[in-house]
mmCIF file of C-alpha atoms in Angstrom:
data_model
loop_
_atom_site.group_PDB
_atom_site.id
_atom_site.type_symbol
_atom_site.label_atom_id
_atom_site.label_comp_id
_atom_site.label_asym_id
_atom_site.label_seq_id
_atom_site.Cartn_x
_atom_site.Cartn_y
_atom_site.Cartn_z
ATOM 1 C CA UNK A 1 6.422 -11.822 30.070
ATOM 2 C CA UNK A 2 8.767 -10.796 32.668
ATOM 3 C CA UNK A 3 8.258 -10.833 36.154
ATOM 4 C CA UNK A 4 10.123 -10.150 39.588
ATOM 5 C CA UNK A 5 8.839 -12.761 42.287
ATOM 6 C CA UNK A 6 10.391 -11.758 45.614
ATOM 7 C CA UNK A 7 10.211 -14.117 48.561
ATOM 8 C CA UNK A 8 11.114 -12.362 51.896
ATOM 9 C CA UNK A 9 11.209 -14.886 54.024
ATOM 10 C CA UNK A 10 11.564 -19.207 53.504
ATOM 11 C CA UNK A 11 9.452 -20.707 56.010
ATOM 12 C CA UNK A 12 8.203 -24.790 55.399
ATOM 13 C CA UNK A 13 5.084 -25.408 54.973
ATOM 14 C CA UNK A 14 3.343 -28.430 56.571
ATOM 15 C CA UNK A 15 -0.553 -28.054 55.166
ATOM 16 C CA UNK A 16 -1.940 -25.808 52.297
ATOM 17 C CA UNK A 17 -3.923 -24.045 55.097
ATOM 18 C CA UNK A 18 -0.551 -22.185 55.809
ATOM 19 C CA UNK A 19 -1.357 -20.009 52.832
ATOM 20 C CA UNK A 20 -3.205 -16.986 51.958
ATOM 21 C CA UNK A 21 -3.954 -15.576 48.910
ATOM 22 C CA UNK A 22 -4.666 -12.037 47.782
ATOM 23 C CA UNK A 23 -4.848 -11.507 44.367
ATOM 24 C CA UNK A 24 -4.303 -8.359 41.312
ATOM 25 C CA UNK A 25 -7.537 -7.137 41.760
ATOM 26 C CA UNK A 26 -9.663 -6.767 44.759
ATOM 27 C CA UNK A 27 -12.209 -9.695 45.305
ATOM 28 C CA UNK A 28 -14.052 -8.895 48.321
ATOM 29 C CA UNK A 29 -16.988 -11.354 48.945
ATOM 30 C CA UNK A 30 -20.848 -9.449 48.113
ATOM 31 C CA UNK A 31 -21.193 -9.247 52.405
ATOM 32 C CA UNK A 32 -20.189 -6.853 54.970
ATOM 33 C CA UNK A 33 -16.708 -5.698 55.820
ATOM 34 C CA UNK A 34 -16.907 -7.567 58.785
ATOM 35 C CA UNK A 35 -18.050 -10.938 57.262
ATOM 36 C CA UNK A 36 -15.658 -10.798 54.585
ATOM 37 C CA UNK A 37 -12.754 -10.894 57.104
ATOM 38 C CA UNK A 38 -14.183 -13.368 59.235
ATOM 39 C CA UNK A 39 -15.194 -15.571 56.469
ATOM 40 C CA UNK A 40 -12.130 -18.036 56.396
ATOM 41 C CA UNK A 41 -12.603 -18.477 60.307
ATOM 42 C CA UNK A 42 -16.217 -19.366 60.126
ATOM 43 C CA UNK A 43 -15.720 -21.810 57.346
ATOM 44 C CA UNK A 44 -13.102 -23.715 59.715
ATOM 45 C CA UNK A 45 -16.111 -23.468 62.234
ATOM 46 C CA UNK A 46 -15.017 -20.594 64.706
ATOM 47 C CA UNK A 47 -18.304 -18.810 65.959
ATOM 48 C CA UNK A 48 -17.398 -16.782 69.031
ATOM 49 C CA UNK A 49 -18.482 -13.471 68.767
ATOM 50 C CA UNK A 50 -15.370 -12.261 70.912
ATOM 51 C CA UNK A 51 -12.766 -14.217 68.585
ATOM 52 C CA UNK A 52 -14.282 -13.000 65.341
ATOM 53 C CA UNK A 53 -14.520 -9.623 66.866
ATOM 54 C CA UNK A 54 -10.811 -9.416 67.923
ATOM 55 C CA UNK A 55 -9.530 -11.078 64.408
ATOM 56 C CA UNK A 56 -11.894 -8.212 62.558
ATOM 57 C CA UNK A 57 -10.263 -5.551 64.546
ATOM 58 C CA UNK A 58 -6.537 -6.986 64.432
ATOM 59 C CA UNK A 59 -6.569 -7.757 60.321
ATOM 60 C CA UNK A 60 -8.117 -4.716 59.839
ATOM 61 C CA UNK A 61 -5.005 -3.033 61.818
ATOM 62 C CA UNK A 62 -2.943 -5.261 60.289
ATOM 63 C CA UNK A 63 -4.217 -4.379 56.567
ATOM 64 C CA UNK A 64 -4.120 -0.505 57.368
ATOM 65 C CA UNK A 65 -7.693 -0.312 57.076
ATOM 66 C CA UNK A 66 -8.672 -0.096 60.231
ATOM 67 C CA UNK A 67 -9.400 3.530 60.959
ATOM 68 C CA UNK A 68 -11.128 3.867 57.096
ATOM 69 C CA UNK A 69 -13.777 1.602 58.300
ATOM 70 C CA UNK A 70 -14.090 0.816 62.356
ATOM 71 C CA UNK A 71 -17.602 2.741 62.233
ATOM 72 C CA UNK A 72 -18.577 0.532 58.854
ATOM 73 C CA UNK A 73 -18.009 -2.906 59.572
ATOM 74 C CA UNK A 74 -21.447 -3.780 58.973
ATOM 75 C CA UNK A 75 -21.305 -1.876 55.715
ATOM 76 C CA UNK A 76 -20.570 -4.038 51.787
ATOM 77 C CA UNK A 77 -17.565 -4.509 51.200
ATOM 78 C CA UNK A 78 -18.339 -3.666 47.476
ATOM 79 C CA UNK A 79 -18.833 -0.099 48.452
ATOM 80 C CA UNK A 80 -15.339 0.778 49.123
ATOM 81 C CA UNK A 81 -13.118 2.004 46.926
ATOM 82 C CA UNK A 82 -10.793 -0.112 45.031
ATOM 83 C CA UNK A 83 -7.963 0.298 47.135
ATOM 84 C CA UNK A 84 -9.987 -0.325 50.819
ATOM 85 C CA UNK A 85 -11.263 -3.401 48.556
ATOM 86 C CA UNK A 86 -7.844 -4.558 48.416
ATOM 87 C CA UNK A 87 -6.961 -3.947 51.998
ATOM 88 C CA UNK A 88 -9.733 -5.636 53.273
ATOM 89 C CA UNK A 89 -8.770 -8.851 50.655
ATOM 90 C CA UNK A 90 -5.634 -8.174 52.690
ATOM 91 C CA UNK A 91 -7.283 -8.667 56.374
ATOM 92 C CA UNK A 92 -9.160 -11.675 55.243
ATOM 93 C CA UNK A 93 -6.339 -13.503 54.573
ATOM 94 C CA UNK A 94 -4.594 -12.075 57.753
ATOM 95 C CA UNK A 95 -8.000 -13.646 59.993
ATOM 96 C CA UNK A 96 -6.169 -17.055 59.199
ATOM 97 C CA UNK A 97 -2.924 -16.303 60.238
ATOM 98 C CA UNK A 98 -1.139 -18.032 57.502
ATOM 99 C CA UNK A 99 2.403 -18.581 57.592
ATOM 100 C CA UNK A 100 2.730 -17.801 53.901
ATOM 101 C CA UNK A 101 0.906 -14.906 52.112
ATOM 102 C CA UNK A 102 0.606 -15.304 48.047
ATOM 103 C CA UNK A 103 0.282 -11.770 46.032
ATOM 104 C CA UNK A 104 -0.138 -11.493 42.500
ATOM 105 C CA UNK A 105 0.689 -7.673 41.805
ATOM 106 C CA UNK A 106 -1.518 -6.393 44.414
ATOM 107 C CA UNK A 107 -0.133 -2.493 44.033
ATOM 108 C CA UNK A 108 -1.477 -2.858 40.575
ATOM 109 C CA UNK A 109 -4.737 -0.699 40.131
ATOM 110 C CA UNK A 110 -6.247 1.378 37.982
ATOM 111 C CA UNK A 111 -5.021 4.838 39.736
ATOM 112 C CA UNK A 112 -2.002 4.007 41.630
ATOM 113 C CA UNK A 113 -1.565 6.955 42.868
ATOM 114 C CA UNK A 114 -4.266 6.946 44.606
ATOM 115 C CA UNK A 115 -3.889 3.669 46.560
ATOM 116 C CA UNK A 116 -0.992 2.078 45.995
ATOM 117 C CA UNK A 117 1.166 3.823 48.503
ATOM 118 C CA UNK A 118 -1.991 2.872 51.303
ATOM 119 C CA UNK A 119 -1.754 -0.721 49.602
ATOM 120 C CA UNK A 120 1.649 -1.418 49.822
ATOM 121 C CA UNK A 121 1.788 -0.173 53.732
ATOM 122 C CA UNK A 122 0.295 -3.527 55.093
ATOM 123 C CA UNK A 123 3.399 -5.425 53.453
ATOM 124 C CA UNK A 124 5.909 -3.346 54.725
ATOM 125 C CA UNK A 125 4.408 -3.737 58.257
ATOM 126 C CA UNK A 126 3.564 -7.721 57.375
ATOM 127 C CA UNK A 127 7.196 -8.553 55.983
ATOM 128 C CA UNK A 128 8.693 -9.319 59.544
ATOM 129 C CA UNK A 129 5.677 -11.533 60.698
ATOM 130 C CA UNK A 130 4.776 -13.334 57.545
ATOM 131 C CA UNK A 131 6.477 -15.139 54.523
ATOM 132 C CA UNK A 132 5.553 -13.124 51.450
ATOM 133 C CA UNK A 133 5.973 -14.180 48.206
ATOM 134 C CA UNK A 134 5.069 -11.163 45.840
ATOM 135 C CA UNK A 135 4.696 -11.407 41.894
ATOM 136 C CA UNK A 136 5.748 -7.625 40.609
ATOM 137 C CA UNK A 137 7.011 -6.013 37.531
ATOM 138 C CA UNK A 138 7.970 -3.321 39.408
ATOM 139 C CA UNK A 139 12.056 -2.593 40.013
ATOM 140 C CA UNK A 140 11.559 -0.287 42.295
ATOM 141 C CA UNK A 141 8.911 -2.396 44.462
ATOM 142 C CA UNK A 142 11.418 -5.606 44.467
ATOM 143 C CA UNK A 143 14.420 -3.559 45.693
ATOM 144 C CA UNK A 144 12.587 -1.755 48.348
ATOM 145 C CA UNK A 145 10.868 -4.648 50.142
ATOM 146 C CA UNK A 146 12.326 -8.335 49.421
ATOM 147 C CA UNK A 147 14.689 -9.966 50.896
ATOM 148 C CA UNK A 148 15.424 -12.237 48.413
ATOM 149 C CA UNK A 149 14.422 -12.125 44.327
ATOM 150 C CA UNK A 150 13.618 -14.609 41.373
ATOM 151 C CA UNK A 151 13.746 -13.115 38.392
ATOM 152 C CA UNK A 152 11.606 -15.127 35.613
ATOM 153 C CA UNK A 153 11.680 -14.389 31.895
ATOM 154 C CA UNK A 154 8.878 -16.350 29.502
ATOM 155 C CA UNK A 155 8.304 -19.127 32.880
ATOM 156 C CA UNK A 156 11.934 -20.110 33.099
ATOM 157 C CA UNK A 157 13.670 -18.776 36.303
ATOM 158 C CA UNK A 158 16.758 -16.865 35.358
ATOM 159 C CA UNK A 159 18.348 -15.855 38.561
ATOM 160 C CA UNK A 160 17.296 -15.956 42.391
ATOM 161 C CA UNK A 161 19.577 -14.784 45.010
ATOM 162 C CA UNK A 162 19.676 -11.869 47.576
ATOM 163 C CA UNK A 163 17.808 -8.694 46.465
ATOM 164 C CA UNK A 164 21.180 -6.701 46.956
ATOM 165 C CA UNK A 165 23.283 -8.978 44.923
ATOM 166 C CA UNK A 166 20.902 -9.523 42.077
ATOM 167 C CA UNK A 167 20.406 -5.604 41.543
ATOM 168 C CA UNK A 168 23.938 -4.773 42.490
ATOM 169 C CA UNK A 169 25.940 -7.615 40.717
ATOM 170 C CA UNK A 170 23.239 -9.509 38.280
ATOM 171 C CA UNK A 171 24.805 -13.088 37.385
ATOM 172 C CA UNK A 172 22.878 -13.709 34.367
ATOM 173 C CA UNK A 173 22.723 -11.262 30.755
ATOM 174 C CA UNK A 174 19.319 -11.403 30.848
ATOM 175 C CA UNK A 175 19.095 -10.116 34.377
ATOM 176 C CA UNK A 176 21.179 -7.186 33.894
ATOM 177 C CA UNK A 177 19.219 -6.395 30.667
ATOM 178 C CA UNK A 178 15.966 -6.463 32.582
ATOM 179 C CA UNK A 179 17.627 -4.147 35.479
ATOM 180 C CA UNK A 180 19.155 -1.705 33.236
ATOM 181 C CA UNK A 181 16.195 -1.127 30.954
ATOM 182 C CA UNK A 182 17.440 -2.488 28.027
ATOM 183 C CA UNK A 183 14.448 -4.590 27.673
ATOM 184 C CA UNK A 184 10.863 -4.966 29.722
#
């Protein structure tokens, strides 16, 4: 398997808190829009109305969702389509304000072109407040976004350096190979 993990930030980490998750396919919780966002802050016992109500509104923004859904937050989350699913996986994590946001191939759905442009938004807006790490197959997705790239062939890291460098002077055979098409 190959895979392109971009970081795009480094930031330390002090607690596993610190880190969000949002994974390949959308996961929203069977509950309202609204309660799916708010979930992480009500399990770390936040229960004013105004907080919750001012997290919903600024993930949603945040997530590019927003607007889709500002008359529906009391509406299940299982009724959206996949990508709003994914978005609003997106704002739940954002509620928490991690410092680190996890994504496993989260442009990857069943009619990309479709969503994945509206998917990918949020990360180009979230790049300059957040560390993302982002698992992608995707050349084109690596170059655009990341700062910085890890390039992985069967679980061994191959290469990790500046995006720039690594597509525009590749260090390692296998790196080039990947970059060039001759394999993957």
């Amino acid at each position: 398997m190959v895979t392109m993990s971009i970081v795009l930030e480094q930031t330390p980490l002090s607690s596993v808190k610190e880190i969000g998750m949002v994974f390949q396919q959308p996961n929203p919780f069977p509950m309202s829009i609204y309660e799916n966002v708010v979930y992480g802050l009500r399990i770390n016992g936040i229960k004013d109305k105004a907080v919750l109500d001012k997290a919903v509104e600024e993930s949603l923004k945040g997530a590019s969702i927003w607007e889709e859904v500002k008359d529906r937050l009391h509406d299940s989350a299982l009724g959206l389509s996949g990508g709003q699913q994914q978005r609003v996986c997106i704002a739940r994590v954002l509620a928490t304000s991690p410092k680190v946001i996890l994504l496993d191939e989260p442009t990857s759905c069943p009619r990309p072109s479709l969503s994945a442009g509206k998917i990918r938004k949020p990360y180009y807006n979230l790049k300059d407040q957040y560390t993302l790490l982002l698992v992608t197959r995707s050349m084109q997705q690596a170059s655009r976004i990341s700062q910085r790239t890890a390039f992985f062939l069967d679980g061994e890291l191959i290469e990790y350096s500046s995006t720039k460098d690594m597509f525009l002077n590749p260090q390692h055979k296998e790196t080039e190979d990947y970059i060039t098409g001759k394999f993957g």
